C-alpha cells in the first residue's frame, strides 16, 4: 500500500492468530461466549443502576458509564473477529481498520480516565464524608465525565491521524484478530520513530497520570481507614473500594504486559495478551463490581424479578 494513496479500496487481511480451522472454530465459540457474557453482564449493570433510584449516586453513575464503555469497546472488536473466524474473506478496508483502531484507543483511554474519577469518588466518600454531597454534585460528575470523554476522543484522534501518515508496503497480512496499534506499526516500511515517540509520550500522560492520581487517592484512603477504631467500620470502608481496586489491577496488569516494552520486541505472545485485555477485562468488570456489592445484588434481584412479577 502506498503511503500517499490510502484509498477506500486499500485493505488489510486479518488472518487471526491461528490458521488451523479447528483452532479457529474453538476461538469462535470461545469469543462468542465471552462476548455474550460481556454484553449481558454490562447491560444488566446499566439497567439495574438506571432503574433503581437507590443507586442514583456518583459511584454508580460512573460505574454505569464504565459498563457502557466496556460494552461499546467489545462491540467495536469482537463481532468483526467472529466474522473473520468463520469467513474466507478476512479483508478489512484501510478506513475500517483505522476506525476500529480509533475506537479501540479512545475507549481504552476512556476506561482508564473513568477509573481515575471513580478513585476520586471513593477518596471523597471515605476521607471527606461530610463534604461528599457538595464535592460530588451532579453538575461536577457530568463535568468530570465530559472531561474524560473529551481527553479520550482527542487521544484517539491524535494517534489515528498519525497512523494515516504511515507508509505500508508488501502484503498487508495481519496475523491478528483486529487492528491494533503495535501490530500495524510492525507492517510499516516508513520511519515510525516519531509516531512511536508520540505513542509512548502521550500514553504515559494519559495512563500514568491517572494511575498516579489513583495511587495518591488510595494512599490517603488507607491512612483514613487505619485511623478508624471500629473493625466493622474499617471493613465496610475497605469493601467499598475493593471492587474498584480489583478492576484497576486487572486493567493495568493486562496493559503493562503488552505496552511497557519497545516496539521491536512485540511478539505473538503479546498479541494474545492484547486480545485478552480487549475481551477479558470488559467481561470481568460486571462480576467484580457485583460479587461483593450488596446494593448491586439487591438491584439486580429486583430487576430480574420484575418480568416474572408482571406475569402474575
JSON list of N, CA and C in Angstrom, two decimals, residues 11 27-28 85 125 150 166 194 220 251 268 274:
[
{"chain": "A", "resi": 11, "resn": "UNK", "atom": "N", "xyz": [-6.73, -2.20, 1.69]},
{"chain": "A", "resi": 11, "resn": "UNK", "atom": "CA", "xyz": [-7.25, -3.08, 2.72]},
{"chain": "A", "resi": 11, "resn": "UNK", "atom": "C", "xyz": [-6.14, -3.87, 3.39]},
{"chain": "A", "resi": 27, "resn": "UNK", "atom": "N", "xyz": [-11.75, -20.89, 18.81]},
{"chain": "A", "resi": 27, "resn": "UNK", "atom": "CA", "xyz": [-11.68, -19.47, 19.12]},
{"chain": "A", "resi": 27, "resn": "UNK", "atom": "C", "xyz": [-13.03, -18.78, 18.88]},
{"chain": "A", "resi": 28, "resn": "UNK", "atom": "N", "xyz": [-13.72, -19.19, 17.81]},
{"chain": "A", "resi": 28, "resn": "UNK", "atom": "CA", "xyz": [-15.02, -18.58, 17.51]},
{"chain": "A", "resi": 28, "resn": "UNK", "atom": "C", "xyz": [-15.99, -18.78, 18.66]},
{"chain": "A", "resi": 85, "resn": "UNK", "atom": "N", "xyz": [-13.33, -15.24, 11.80]},
{"chain": "A", "resi": 85, "resn": "UNK", "atom": "CA", "xyz": [-13.05, -16.62, 12.18]},
{"chain": "A", "resi": 85, "resn": "UNK", "atom": "C", "xyz": [-13.92, -17.62, 11.41]},
{"chain": "A", "resi": 125, "resn": "UNK", "atom": "N", "xyz": [-15.61, 10.08, 49.47]},
{"chain": "A", "resi": 125, "resn": "UNK", "atom": "CA", "xyz": [-16.58, 9.37, 50.30]},
{"chain": "A", "resi": 125, "resn": "UNK", "atom": "C", "xyz": [-15.98, 8.92, 51.63]},
{"chain": "A", "resi": 150, "resn": "UNK", "atom": "N", "xyz": [-13.77, 13.98, 26.46]},
{"chain": "A", "resi": 150, "resn": "UNK", "atom": "CA", "xyz": [-13.01, 14.90, 25.63]},
{"chain": "A", "resi": 150, "resn": "UNK", "atom": "C", "xyz": [-11.56, 14.49, 25.47]},
{"chain": "A", "resi": 166, "resn": "UNK", "atom": "N", "xyz": [1.56, 6.97, 7.96]},
{"chain": "A", "resi": 166, "resn": "UNK", "atom": "CA", "xyz": [2.49, 5.83, 7.90]},
{"chain": "A", "resi": 166, "resn": "UNK", "atom": "C", "xyz": [2.35, 5.14, 6.55]},
{"chain": "A", "resi": 194, "resn": "UNK", "atom": "N", "xyz": [8.96, 8.71, 15.03]},
{"chain": "A", "resi": 194, "resn": "UNK", "atom": "CA", "xyz": [8.19, 9.84, 15.56]},
{"chain": "A", "resi": 194, "resn": "UNK", "atom": "C", "xyz": [6.88, 9.37, 16.17]},
{"chain": "A", "resi": 220, "resn": "UNK", "atom": "N", "xyz": [-4.15, 7.92, 50.69]},
{"chain": "A", "resi": 220, "resn": "UNK", "atom": "CA", "xyz": [-4.91, 8.71, 51.66]},
{"chain": "A", "resi": 220, "resn": "UNK", "atom": "C", "xyz": [-6.10, 7.92, 52.21]},
{"chain": "A", "resi": 251, "resn": "UNK", "atom": "N", "xyz": [-7.06, -4.11, 34.85]},
{"chain": "A", "resi": 251, "resn": "UNK", "atom": "CA", "xyz": [-6.88, -3.20, 33.71]},
{"chain": "A", "resi": 251, "resn": "UNK", "atom": "C", "xyz": [-5.41, -2.88, 33.48]},
{"chain": "A", "resi": 268, "resn": "UNK", "atom": "N", "xyz": [3.97, -12.56, 19.11]},
{"chain": "A", "resi": 268, "resn": "UNK", "atom": "CA", "xyz": [2.66, -13.19, 19.08]},
{"chain": "A", "resi": 268, "resn": "UNK", "atom": "C", "xyz": [2.10, -13.38, 20.48]},
{"chain": "A", "resi": 274, "resn": "UNK", "atom": "N", "xyz": [-2.94, -8.95, 24.31]},
{"chain": "A", "resi": 274, "resn": "UNK", "atom": "CA", "xyz": [-3.76, -7.80, 23.92]},
{"chain": "A", "resi": 274, "resn": "UNK", "atom": "C", "xyz": [-5.21, -8.22, 23.71]}
]
